[in-house]
Amino acid sequence: MKNNPIKSDIHSELHSVDIPEYIDRPEYVKNKWAGFSLQILGWSLWMWLIMPLFTILLWWFEGQNIYKQLFLSLNNNGRYSLYMLVSCIMVLIMILFVWASYNWIRFYNVQRRNIPEPATEAQIAQSFNLNVCDIHMMKSSKNITIHFDDDGNLVKYETTA
């Protein structure tokens, strides 16, 4: 175990990377409160000033775009006229109402899910290829250590009282 090639490769790769020393040695970082304060100030400016201005700018741009596409194209009988969009939305809403009504009529007061029967100790013992007395011993112990093979089969178990 001393000659682990994977660990030595990782160790040599880490030394070849140019990482500043203050990342691994926190004692090099001085005046942490100034850094934290600058970080809080930056995030506050981002959240309370820059993001709302950016959002307002995008709303204004998209509002103009929607106005041009919908209201100014009414006279042109364009592909995206307001009448066409409203009629498409109404058709889709009606399709959803029909589908919801069908499901409500078909499945109202119908219980399709059955509660599974609890597994018996004999079934548990059979699924793990054990005896029922082994299952009783496992249930009565405080700690169980279970060992499986690569195929997922129970190889051995250890119990403590």
GROMACS .gro file of N, CA and C in nm:
model
  483
    1MET      N    1   0.081  -0.120   0.000
    1MET     CA    2   0.000   0.000   0.000
    1MET      C    3   0.085   0.127   0.000
    2LYS      N    4   0.215   0.116   0.032
    2LYS     CA    5   0.297   0.236   0.036
    2LYS      C    6   0.325   0.291  -0.103
    3ASN      N    7   0.336   0.202  -0.202
    3ASN     CA    8   0.366   0.246  -0.337
    3ASN      C    9   0.236   0.257  -0.417
    4ASN      N   10   0.158   0.357  -0.385
    4ASN     CA   11   0.032   0.378  -0.454
    4ASN      C   12   0.058   0.474  -0.570
    5PRO      N   13   0.056   0.425  -0.697
    5PRO     CA   14   0.089   0.513  -0.810
    5PRO      C   15  -0.013   0.623  -0.831
    6ILE      N   16  -0.137   0.597  -0.799
    6ILE     CA   17  -0.240   0.699  -0.820
    6ILE      C   18  -0.216   0.817  -0.728
    7LYS      N   19  -0.189   0.789  -0.603
    7LYS     CA   20  -0.168   0.896  -0.506
    7LYS      C   21  -0.043   0.977  -0.541
    8SER      N   22   0.064   0.911  -0.584
    8SER     CA   23   0.186   0.984  -0.617
    8SER      C   24   0.166   1.068  -0.743
    9ASP      N   25   0.086   1.020  -0.840
    9ASP     CA   26   0.059   1.100  -0.959
    9ASP      C   27  -0.018   1.226  -0.924
   10ILE      N   28  -0.117   1.211  -0.837
   10ILE     CA   29  -0.195   1.327  -0.795
   10ILE      C   30  -0.106   1.425  -0.720
   11HIS      N   31  -0.020   1.373  -0.635
   11HIS     CA   32   0.069   1.459  -0.558
   11HIS      C   33   0.162   1.536  -0.650
   12SER      N   34   0.217   1.470  -0.751
   12SER     CA   35   0.308   1.540  -0.841
   12SER      C   36   0.234   1.638  -0.931
   13GLU      N   37   0.110   1.605  -0.969
   13GLU     CA   38   0.032   1.697  -1.052
   13GLU      C   39  -0.004   1.822  -0.975
   14LEU      N   40  -0.033   1.810  -0.846
   14LEU     CA   41  -0.070   1.927  -0.767
   14LEU      C   42   0.047   2.022  -0.754
   15HIS      N   43   0.169   1.970  -0.747
   15HIS     CA   44   0.284   2.059  -0.736
   15HIS      C   45   0.319   2.125  -0.868
   16SER      N   46   0.279   2.065  -0.979
   16SER     CA   47   0.309   2.125  -1.108
   16SER      C   48   0.212   2.237  -1.143
   17VAL      N   49   0.095   2.243  -1.078
   17VAL     CA   50  -0.003   2.348  -1.104
   17VAL      C   51   0.039   2.473  -1.028
   18ASP      N   52   0.025   2.588  -1.093
   18ASP     CA   53   0.066   2.715  -1.033
   18ASP      C   54  -0.050   2.770  -0.949
   19ILE      N   55  -0.060   2.724  -0.824
   19ILE     CA   56  -0.165   2.768  -0.732
   19ILE      C   57  -0.101   2.863  -0.632
   20PRO      N   58  -0.162   2.981  -0.613
   20PRO     CA   59  -0.106   3.074  -0.514
   20PRO      C   60  -0.105   3.012  -0.375
   21GLU      N   61  -0.007   3.050  -0.295
   21GLU     CA   62   0.008   2.989  -0.163
   21GLU      C   63  -0.105   3.025  -0.068
   22TYR      N   64  -0.168   3.141  -0.087
   22TYR     CA   65  -0.270   3.183   0.008
   22TYR      C   66  -0.398   3.101  -0.005
   23ILE      N   67  -0.414   3.020  -0.110
   23ILE     CA   68  -0.532   2.936  -0.121
   23ILE      C   69  -0.525   2.823  -0.019
   24ASP      N   70  -0.409   2.760  -0.006
   24ASP     CA   71  -0.394   2.649   0.086
   24ASP      C   72  -0.352   2.693   0.226
   25ARG      N   73  -0.308   2.813   0.243
   25ARG     CA   74  -0.259   2.861   0.373
   25ARG      C   75  -0.340   2.984   0.413
   26PRO      N   76  -0.447   2.966   0.489
   26PRO     CA   77  -0.533   3.081   0.522
   26PRO      C   78  -0.464   3.185   0.610
   27GLU      N   79  -0.352   3.151   0.673
   27GLU     CA   80  -0.285   3.252   0.755
   27GLU      C   81  -0.224   3.363   0.671
   28TYR      N   82  -0.208   3.339   0.539
   28TYR     CA   83  -0.157   3.443   0.451
   28TYR      C   84  -0.262   3.551   0.422
   29VAL      N   85  -0.387   3.517   0.437
   29VAL     CA   86  -0.494   3.613   0.407
   29VAL      C   87  -0.511   3.702   0.529
   30LYS      N   88  -0.488   3.830   0.511
   30LYS     CA   89  -0.500   3.926   0.620
   30LYS      C   90  -0.622   4.013   0.594
   31ASN      N   91  -0.676   4.068   0.699
   31ASN     CA   92  -0.789   4.161   0.691
   31ASN      C   93  -0.909   4.096   0.620
   32LYS      N   94  -0.956   3.988   0.679
   32LYS     CA   95  -1.068   3.914   0.620
   32LYS      C   96  -1.195   3.997   0.619
   33TRP      N   97  -1.213   4.084   0.719
   33TRP     CA   98  -1.335   4.164   0.728
   33TRP      C   99  -1.346   4.258   0.609
   34ALA      N  100  -1.234   4.310   0.562
   34ALA     CA  101  -1.239   4.397   0.445
   34ALA      C  102  -1.283   4.317   0.322
   35GLY      N  103  -1.233   4.196   0.308
   35GLY     CA  104  -1.275   4.112   0.195
   35GLY      C  105  -1.422   4.075   0.202
   36PHE      N  106  -1.467   4.038   0.321
   36PHE     CA  107  -1.609   4.003   0.337
   36PHE      C  108  -1.697   4.125   0.313
   37SER      N  109  -1.655   4.241   0.362
   37SER     CA  110  -1.734   4.363   0.342
   37SER      C  111  -1.741   4.399   0.195
   38LEU      N  112  -1.630   4.388   0.124
   38LEU     CA  113  -1.630   4.416  -0.019
   38LEU      C  114  -1.718   4.317  -0.094
   39GLN      N  115  -1.718   4.191  -0.050
   39GLN     CA  116  -1.803   4.091  -0.114
   39GLN      C  117  -1.950   4.122  -0.090
   40ILE      N  118  -1.985   4.158   0.032
   40ILE     CA  119  -2.124   4.192   0.063
   40ILE      C  120  -2.167   4.316  -0.014
   41LEU      N  121  -2.080   4.416  -0.024
   41LEU     CA  122  -2.111   4.537  -0.099
   41LEU      C  123  -2.132   4.504  -0.247
   42GLY      N  124  -2.047   4.420  -0.304
   42GLY     CA  125  -2.061   4.382  -0.444
   42GLY      C  126  -2.191   4.308  -0.472
   43TRP      N  127  -2.224   4.211  -0.387
   43TRP     CA  128  -2.349   4.137  -0.407
   43TRP      C  129  -2.470   4.226  -0.385
   44SER      N  130  -2.463   4.319  -0.291
   44SER     CA  131  -2.574   4.411  -0.268
   44SER      C  132  -2.596   4.500  -0.389
   45LEU      N  133  -2.487   4.556  -0.445
   45LEU     CA  134  -2.501   4.637  -0.565
   45LEU      C  135  -2.559   4.555  -0.680
   46TRP      N  136  -2.513   4.431  -0.693
   46TRP     CA  137  -2.564   4.345  -0.799
   46TRP      C  138  -2.714   4.319  -0.784
   47MET      N  139  -2.756   4.283  -0.661
   47MET     CA  140  -2.896   4.246  -0.640
   47MET      C  141  -2.990   4.366  -0.639
   48TRP      N  142  -2.948   4.478  -0.581
   48TRP     CA  143  -3.040   4.589  -0.560
   48TRP      C  144  -3.030   4.699  -0.664
   49LEU      N  145  -2.925   4.700  -0.744
   49LEU     CA  146  -2.910   4.807  -0.842
   49LEU      C  147  -2.898   4.753  -0.985
   50ILE      N  148  -2.802   4.669  -1.009
   50ILE     CA  149  -2.773   4.627  -1.146
   50ILE      C  150  -2.882   4.533  -1.200
   51MET      N  151  -2.922   4.430  -1.124
   51MET     CA  152  -3.022   4.336  -1.173
   51MET      C  153  -3.157   4.403  -1.197
   52PRO      N  154  -3.208   4.490  -1.108
   52PRO     CA  155  -3.335   4.557  -1.142
   52PRO      C  156  -3.325   4.646  -1.266
   53LEU      N  157  -3.214   4.718  -1.283
   53LEU     CA  158  -3.199   4.801  -1.403
   53LEU      C  159  -3.194   4.715  -1.528
   54PHE      N  160  -3.123   4.605  -1.522
   54PHE     CA  161  -3.116   4.512  -1.634
   54PHE      C  162  -3.253   4.454  -1.665
   55THR      N  163  -3.329   4.420  -1.561
   55THR     CA  164  -3.463   4.364  -1.580
   55THR      C  165  -3.557   4.468  -1.641
   56ILE      N  166  -3.550   4.591  -1.596
   56ILE     CA  167  -3.634   4.698  -1.653
   56ILE      C  168  -3.599   4.720  -1.799
   57LEU      N  169  -3.470   4.718  -1.831
   57LEU     CA  170  -3.427   4.734  -1.970
   57LEU      C  171  -3.482   4.622  -2.057
   58LEU      N  172  -3.477   4.500  -2.010
   58LEU     CA  173  -3.529   4.388  -2.089
   58LEU      C  174  -3.682   4.394  -2.103
   59TRP      N  175  -3.753   4.433  -1.996
   59TRP     CA  176  -3.898   4.447  -2.004
   59TRP      C  177  -3.935   4.555  -2.107
   60TRP      N  178  -3.862   4.665  -2.107
   60TRP     CA  179  -3.890   4.774  -2.201
   60TRP      C  180  -3.868   4.727  -2.344
   61PHE      N  181  -3.756   4.660  -2.368
   61PHE     CA  182  -3.726   4.611  -2.503
   61PHE      C  183  -3.830   4.510  -2.549
   62GLU      N  184  -3.863   4.415  -2.464
   62GLU     CA  185  -3.961   4.313  -2.502
   62GLU      C  186  -4.101   4.371  -2.515
   63GLY      N  187  -4.133   4.470  -2.432
   63GLY     CA  188  -4.264   4.536  -2.446
   63GLY      C  189  -4.277   4.604  -2.580
   64GLN      N  190  -4.172   4.671  -2.625
   64GLN     CA  191  -4.175   4.734  -2.757
   64GLN      C  192  -4.186   4.628  -2.867
   65ASN      N  193  -4.115   4.519  -2.850
   65ASN     CA  194  -4.119   4.412  -2.948
   65ASN      C  195  -4.259   4.351  -2.957
   66ILE      N  196  -4.321   4.326  -2.843
   66ILE     CA  197  -4.456   4.269  -2.842
   66ILE      C  198  -4.555   4.368  -2.902
   67TYR      N  199  -4.540   4.495  -2.870
   67TYR     CA  200  -4.630   4.596  -2.926
   67TYR      C  201  -4.619   4.600  -3.078
   68LYS      N  202  -4.498   4.595  -3.130
   68LYS     CA  203  -4.479   4.598  -3.275
   68LYS      C  204  -4.536   4.472  -3.340
   69GLN      N  205  -4.512   4.356  -3.279
   69GLN     CA  206  -4.555   4.230  -3.340
   69GLN      C  207  -4.706   4.212  -3.336
   70LEU      N  208  -4.769   4.252  -3.225
   70LEU     CA  209  -4.912   4.222  -3.209
   70LEU      C  210  -5.001   4.337  -3.256
   71PHE      N  211  -4.978   4.455  -3.206
   71PHE     CA  212  -5.074   4.563  -3.230
   71PHE      C  213  -5.050   4.635  -3.362
   72LEU      N  214  -4.927   4.647  -3.403
   72LEU     CA  215  -4.901   4.716  -3.530
   72LEU      C  216  -4.920   4.624  -3.650
   73SER      N  217  -4.920   4.493  -3.628
   73SER     CA  218  -4.938   4.401  -3.740
   73SER      C  219  -5.084   4.363  -3.761
   74LEU      N  220  -5.178   4.427  -3.688
   74LEU     CA  221  -5.321   4.397  -3.708
   74LEU      C  222  -5.367   4.439  -3.847
   75ASN      N  223  -5.317   4.550  -3.897
   75ASN     CA  224  -5.358   4.597  -4.030
   75ASN      C  225  -5.294   4.516  -4.141
   76ASN      N  226  -5.181   4.454  -4.111
   76ASN     CA  227  -5.109   4.380  -4.214
   76ASN      C  228  -5.161   4.238  -4.232
   77ASN      N  229  -5.248   4.192  -4.143
   77ASN     CA  230  -5.293   4.053  -4.142
   77ASN      C  231  -5.173   3.959  -4.141
   78GLY      N  232  -5.080   3.986  -4.055
   78GLY     CA  233  -4.958   3.907  -4.045
   78GLY      C  234  -4.985   3.772  -3.982
   79ARG      N  235  -4.882   3.691  -3.982
   79ARG     CA  236  -4.895   3.557  -3.926
   79ARG      C  237  -4.921   3.561  -3.777
   80TYR      N  238  -4.869   3.661  -3.707
   80TYR     CA  239  -4.880   3.668  -3.562
   80TYR      C  240  -4.976   3.778  -3.519
   81SER      N  241  -5.090   3.784  -3.580
   81SER     CA  242  -5.186   3.886  -3.539
   81SER      C  243  -5.244   3.850  -3.403
   82LEU      N  244  -5.296   3.949  -3.337
   82LEU     CA  245  -5.352   3.929  -3.203
   82LEU      C  246  -5.470   3.833  -3.207
   83TYR      N  247  -5.554   3.845  -3.310
   83TYR     CA  248  -5.669   3.756  -3.324
   83TYR      C  249  -5.624   3.611  -3.337
   84MET      N  250  -5.520   3.587  -3.415
   84MET     CA  251  -5.471   3.451  -3.437
   84MET      C  252  -5.414   3.392  -3.308
   85LEU      N  253  -5.338   3.471  -3.234
   85LEU     CA  254  -5.281   3.422  -3.109
   85LEU      C  255  -5.388   3.391  -3.006
   86VAL      N  256  -5.487   3.479  -2.994
   86VAL     CA  257  -5.595   3.455  -2.897
   86VAL      C  258  -5.674   3.331  -2.935
   87SER      N  259  -5.701   3.313  -3.064
   87SER     CA  260  -5.777   3.195  -3.104
   87SER      C  261  -5.697   3.067  -3.080
   88CYS      N  262  -5.566   3.068  -3.103
   88CYS     CA  263  -5.483   2.950  -3.074
   88CYS      C  264  -5.482   2.920  -2.924
   89ILE      N  265  -5.470   3.021  -2.842
   89ILE     CA  266  -5.471   3.000  -2.697
   89ILE      C  267  -5.605   2.944  -2.651
   90MET      N  268  -5.715   2.993  -2.706
   90MET     CA  269  -5.847   2.943  -2.667
   90MET      C  270  -5.865   2.797  -2.709
   91VAL      N  271  -5.816   2.761  -2.826
   91VAL     CA  272  -5.826   2.621  -2.870
   91VAL      C  273  -5.746   2.531  -2.777
   92LEU      N  274  -5.625   2.572  -2.739
   92LEU     CA  275  -5.544   2.492  -2.648
   92LEU      C  276  -5.608   2.480  -2.510
   93ILE      N  277  -5.670   2.588  -2.462
   93ILE     CA  278  -5.739   2.583  -2.333
   93ILE      C  279  -5.857   2.487  -2.340
   94MET      N  280  -5.931   2.488  -2.450
   94MET     CA  281  -6.045   2.396  -2.464
   94MET      C  282  -5.998   2.250  -2.469
   95ILE      N  283  -5.886   2.226  -2.537
   95ILE     CA  284  -5.831   2.090  -2.541
   95ILE      C  285  -5.795   2.043  -2.401
   96LEU      N  286  -5.734   2.131  -2.322
   96LEU     CA  287  -5.699   2.094  -2.184
   96LEU      C  288  -5.823   2.071  -2.098
   97PHE      N  289  -5.928   2.151  -2.117
   97PHE     CA  290  -6.052   2.129  -2.042
   97PHE      C  291  -6.117   1.996  -2.079
   98VAL      N  292  -6.116   1.962  -2.206
   98VAL     CA  293  -6.174   1.834  -2.249
   98VAL      C  294  -6.094   1.718  -2.189
   99TRP      N  295  -5.962   1.729  -2.192
   99TRP     CA  296  -5.877   1.623  -2.137
   99TRP      C  297  -5.898   1.610  -1.985
  100ALA      N  298  -5.906   1.722  -1.915
  100ALA     CA  299  -5.928   1.718  -1.770
  100ALA      C  300  -6.065   1.660  -1.738
  101SER      N  301  -6.166   1.694  -1.817
  101SER     CA  302  -6.301   1.640  -1.793
  101SER      C  303  -6.303   1.490  -1.817
  102TYR      N  304  -6.237   1.446  -1.922
  102TYR     CA  305  -6.230   1.302  -1.950
  102TYR      C  306  -6.164   1.228  -1.833
  103ASN      N  307  -6.051   1.280  -1.784
  103ASN     CA  308  -5.984   1.215  -1.672
  103ASN      C  309  -6.069   1.218  -1.546
  104TRP      N  310  -6.140   1.327  -1.523
  104TRP     CA  311  -6.225   1.335  -1.404
  104TRP      C  312  -6.339   1.235  -1.412
  105ILE      N  313  -6.401   1.223  -1.529
  105ILE     CA  314  -6.512   1.127  -1.545
  105ILE      C  315  -6.461   0.984  -1.530
  106ARG      N  316  -6.347   0.956  -1.589
  106ARG     CA  317  -6.296   0.818  -1.588
  106ARG      C  318  -6.241   0.776  -1.453
  107PHE      N  319  -6.172   0.865  -1.381
  107PHE     CA  320  -6.101   0.825  -1.261
  107PHE      C  321  -6.160   0.880  -1.131
  108TYR      N  322  -6.276   0.943  -1.134
  108TYR     CA  323  -6.334   0.997  -1.011
  108TYR      C  324  -6.376   0.882  -0.920
  109ASN      N  325  -6.332   0.886  -0.795
  109ASN     CA  326  -6.360   0.784  -0.693
  109ASN      C  327  -6.310   0.645  -0.733
  110VAL      N  328  -6.207   0.636  -0.812
  110VAL     CA  329  -6.148   0.508  -0.849
  110VAL      C  330  -6.012   0.499  -0.781
  111GLN      N  331  -5.998   0.399  -0.697
  111GLN     CA  332  -5.871   0.378  -0.627
  111GLN      C  333  -5.797   0.268  -0.699
  112ARG      N  334  -5.691   0.304  -0.772
  112ARG     CA  335  -5.615   0.206  -0.849
  112ARG      C  336  -5.493   0.157  -0.774
  113ARG      N  337  -5.451   0.227  -0.673
  113ARG     CA  338  -5.329   0.190  -0.601
  113ARG      C  339  -5.367   0.100  -0.483
  114ASN      N  340  -5.299  -0.012  -0.475
  114ASN     CA  341  -5.322  -0.104  -0.364
  114ASN      C  342  -5.204  -0.096  -0.268
  115ILE      N  343  -5.234  -0.104  -0.141
  115ILE     CA  344  -5.129  -0.104  -0.040
  115ILE      C  345  -5.062  -0.241  -0.043
  116PRO      N  346  -4.930  -0.245  -0.053
  116PRO     CA  347  -4.863  -0.376  -0.059
  116PRO      C  348  -4.874  -0.449   0.074
  117GLU      N  349  -4.879  -0.579   0.064
  117GLU     CA  350  -4.881  -0.662   0.184
  117GLU      C  351  -4.745  -0.656   0.252
  118PRO      N  352  -4.742  -0.653   0.384
  118PRO     CA  353  -4.611  -0.654   0.451
  118PRO      C  354  -4.540  -0.787   0.428
  119ALA      N  355  -4.410  -0.779   0.410
  119ALA     CA  356  -4.331  -0.900   0.385
  119ALA      C  357  -4.320  -0.980   0.513
  120THR      N  358  -4.336  -1.110   0.501
  120THR     CA  359  -4.322  -1.198   0.617
  120THR      C  360  -4.175  -1.231   0.636
  121GLU      N  361  -4.144  -1.282   0.754
  121GLU     CA  362  -4.005  -1.319   0.782
  121GLU      C  363  -3.958  -1.432   0.691
  122ALA      N  364  -4.049  -1.519   0.655
  122ALA     CA  365  -4.012  -1.628   0.565
  122ALA      C  366  -3.977  -1.575   0.427
  123GLN      N  367  -4.051  -1.475   0.378
  123GLN     CA  368  -4.020  -1.416   0.248
  123GLN      C  369  -3.886  -1.343   0.251
  124ILE      N  370  -3.860  -1.272   0.359
  124ILE     CA  371  -3.732  -1.201   0.373
  124ILE      C  372  -3.617  -1.302   0.377
  125ALA      N  373  -3.635  -1.408   0.456
  125ALA     CA  374  -3.532  -1.510   0.466
  125ALA      C  375  -3.508  -1.577   0.331
  126GLN      N  376  -3.613  -1.602   0.257
  126GLN     CA  377  -3.599  -1.665   0.125
  126GLN      C  378  -3.527  -1.572   0.027
  127SER      N  379  -3.555  -1.441   0.032
  127SER     CA  380  -3.492  -1.350  -0.063
  127SER      C  381  -3.343  -1.333  -0.035
  128PHE      N  382  -3.301  -1.353   0.091
  128PHE     CA  383  -3.159  -1.342   0.125
  128PHE      C  384  -3.091  -1.478   0.139
  129ASN      N  385  -3.162  -1.587   0.111
  129ASN     CA  386  -3.111  -1.723   0.125
  129ASN      C  387  -3.063  -1.750   0.269
  130LEU      N  388  -3.147  -1.718   0.364
  130LEU     CA  389  -3.118  -1.739   0.507
  130LEU      C  390  -3.227  -1.823   0.569
  131ASN      N  391  -3.206  -1.857   0.697
  131ASN     CA  392  -3.309  -1.924   0.774
  131ASN      C  393  -3.392  -1.819   0.847
  132VAL      N  394  -3.511  -1.858   0.888
  132VAL     CA  395  -3.598  -1.766   0.961
  132VAL      C  396  -3.536  -1.732   1.097
  133CYS      N  397  -3.463  -1.827   1.158
  133CYS     CA  398  -3.399  -1.798   1.287
  133CYS      C  399  -3.289  -1.693   1.271
  134ASP      N  400  -3.222  -1.689   1.155
  134ASP     CA  401  -3.122  -1.584   1.130
  134ASP      C  402  -3.190  -1.447   1.123
  135ILE      N  403  -3.306  -1.441   1.063
  135ILE     CA  404  -3.380  -1.314   1.056
  135ILE      C  405  -3.421  -1.270   1.195
  136HIS      N  406  -3.466  -1.365   1.281
  136HIS     CA  407  -3.501  -1.331   1.420
  136HIS      C  408  -3.379  -1.277   1.493
  137MET      N  409  -3.264  -1.339   1.472
  137MET     CA  410  -3.144  -1.294   1.540
  137MET      C  411  -3.105  -1.153   1.491
  138MET      N  412  -3.119  -1.126   1.363
  138MET     CA  413  -3.088  -0.992   1.310
  138MET      C  414  -3.183  -0.887   1.367
  139LYS      N  415  -3.311  -0.921   1.379
  139LYS     CA  416  -3.408  -0.825   1.432
  139LYS      C  417  -3.382  -0.793   1.579
  140SER      N  418  -3.332  -0.889   1.654
  140SER     CA  419  -3.311  -0.867   1.797
  140SER      C  420  -3.176  -0.802   1.828
  141SER      N  421  -3.086  -0.797   1.732
  141SER     CA  422  -2.954  -0.739   1.759
  141SER      C  423  -2.958  -0.587   1.741
  142LYS      N  424  -2.862  -0.519   1.807
  142LYS     CA  425  -2.854  -0.373   1.797
  142LYS      C  426  -2.784  -0.330   1.669
  143ASN      N  427  -2.673  -0.392   1.638
  143ASN     CA  428  -2.595  -0.357   1.520
  143ASN      C  429  -2.580  -0.477   1.430
  144ILE      N  430  -2.592  -0.453   1.299
  144ILE     CA  431  -2.576  -0.560   1.201
  144ILE      C  432  -2.475  -0.511   1.097
  145THR      N  433  -2.379  -0.594   1.067
  145THR     CA  434  -2.287  -0.567   0.957
  145THR      C  435  -2.313  -0.672   0.851
  146ILE      N  436  -2.350  -0.627   0.732
  146ILE     CA  437  -2.387  -0.718   0.624
  146ILE      C  438  -2.283  -0.705   0.513
  147HIS      N  439  -2.234  -0.817   0.465
  147HIS     CA  440  -2.135  -0.821   0.357
  147HIS      C  441  -2.199  -0.883   0.234
  148PHE      N  442  -2.186  -0.814   0.120
  148PHE     CA  443  -2.240  -0.862  -0.007
  148PHE      C  444  -2.125  -0.888  -0.103
  149ASP      N  445  -2.150  -0.977  -0.199
  149ASP     CA  446  -2.051  -0.999  -0.305
  149ASP      C  447  -2.077  -0.900  -0.420
  150ASP      N  448  -2.003  -0.912  -0.528
  150ASP     CA  449  -2.016  -0.819  -0.639
  150ASP      C  450  -2.150  -0.831  -0.712
  151ASP      N  451  -2.215  -0.946  -0.700
  151ASP     CA  452  -2.344  -0.966  -0.765
  151ASP      C  453  -2.461  -0.923  -0.677
  152GLY      N  454  -2.436  -0.876  -0.556
  152GLY     CA  455  -2.542  -0.831  -0.466
  152GLY      C  456  -2.599  -0.940  -0.379
  153ASN      N  457  -2.534  -1.055  -0.372
  153ASN     CA  458  -2.581  -1.164  -0.287
  153ASN      C  459  -2.520  -1.152  -0.149
  154LEU      N  460  -2.598  -1.187  -0.048
  154LEU     CA  461  -2.551  -1.181   0.090
  154LEU      C  462  -2.447  -1.290   0.112
  155VAL      N  463  -2.326  -1.250   0.155
  155VAL     CA  464  -2.218  -1.345   0.177
  155VAL      C  465  -2.214  -1.384   0.325
  156LYS      N  466  -2.209  -1.282   0.412
  156LYS     CA  467  -2.209  -1.310   0.556
  156LYS      C  468  -2.261  -1.189   0.630
  157TYR      N  469  -2.295  -1.210   0.755
  157TYR     CA  470  -2.342  -1.098   0.838
  157TYR      C  471  -2.286  -1.118   0.979
  158GLU      N  472  -2.272  -1.006   1.049
  158GLU     CA  473  -2.226  -1.009   1.187
  158GLU      C  474  -2.323  -0.926   1.270
  159THR      N  475  -2.360  -0.982   1.386
  159THR     CA  476  -2.454  -0.912   1.474
  159THR      C  477  -2.389  -0.892   1.609
  160THR      N  478  -2.432  -0.786   1.677
  160THR     CA  479  -2.389  -0.761   1.814
  160THR      C  480  -2.513  -0.743   1.899
  161ALA      N  481  -2.505  -0.792   2.023
  161ALA     CA  482  -2.619  -0.784   2.113
  161ALA      C  483  -2.629  -0.645   2.163
   0.00000   0.00000   0.00000
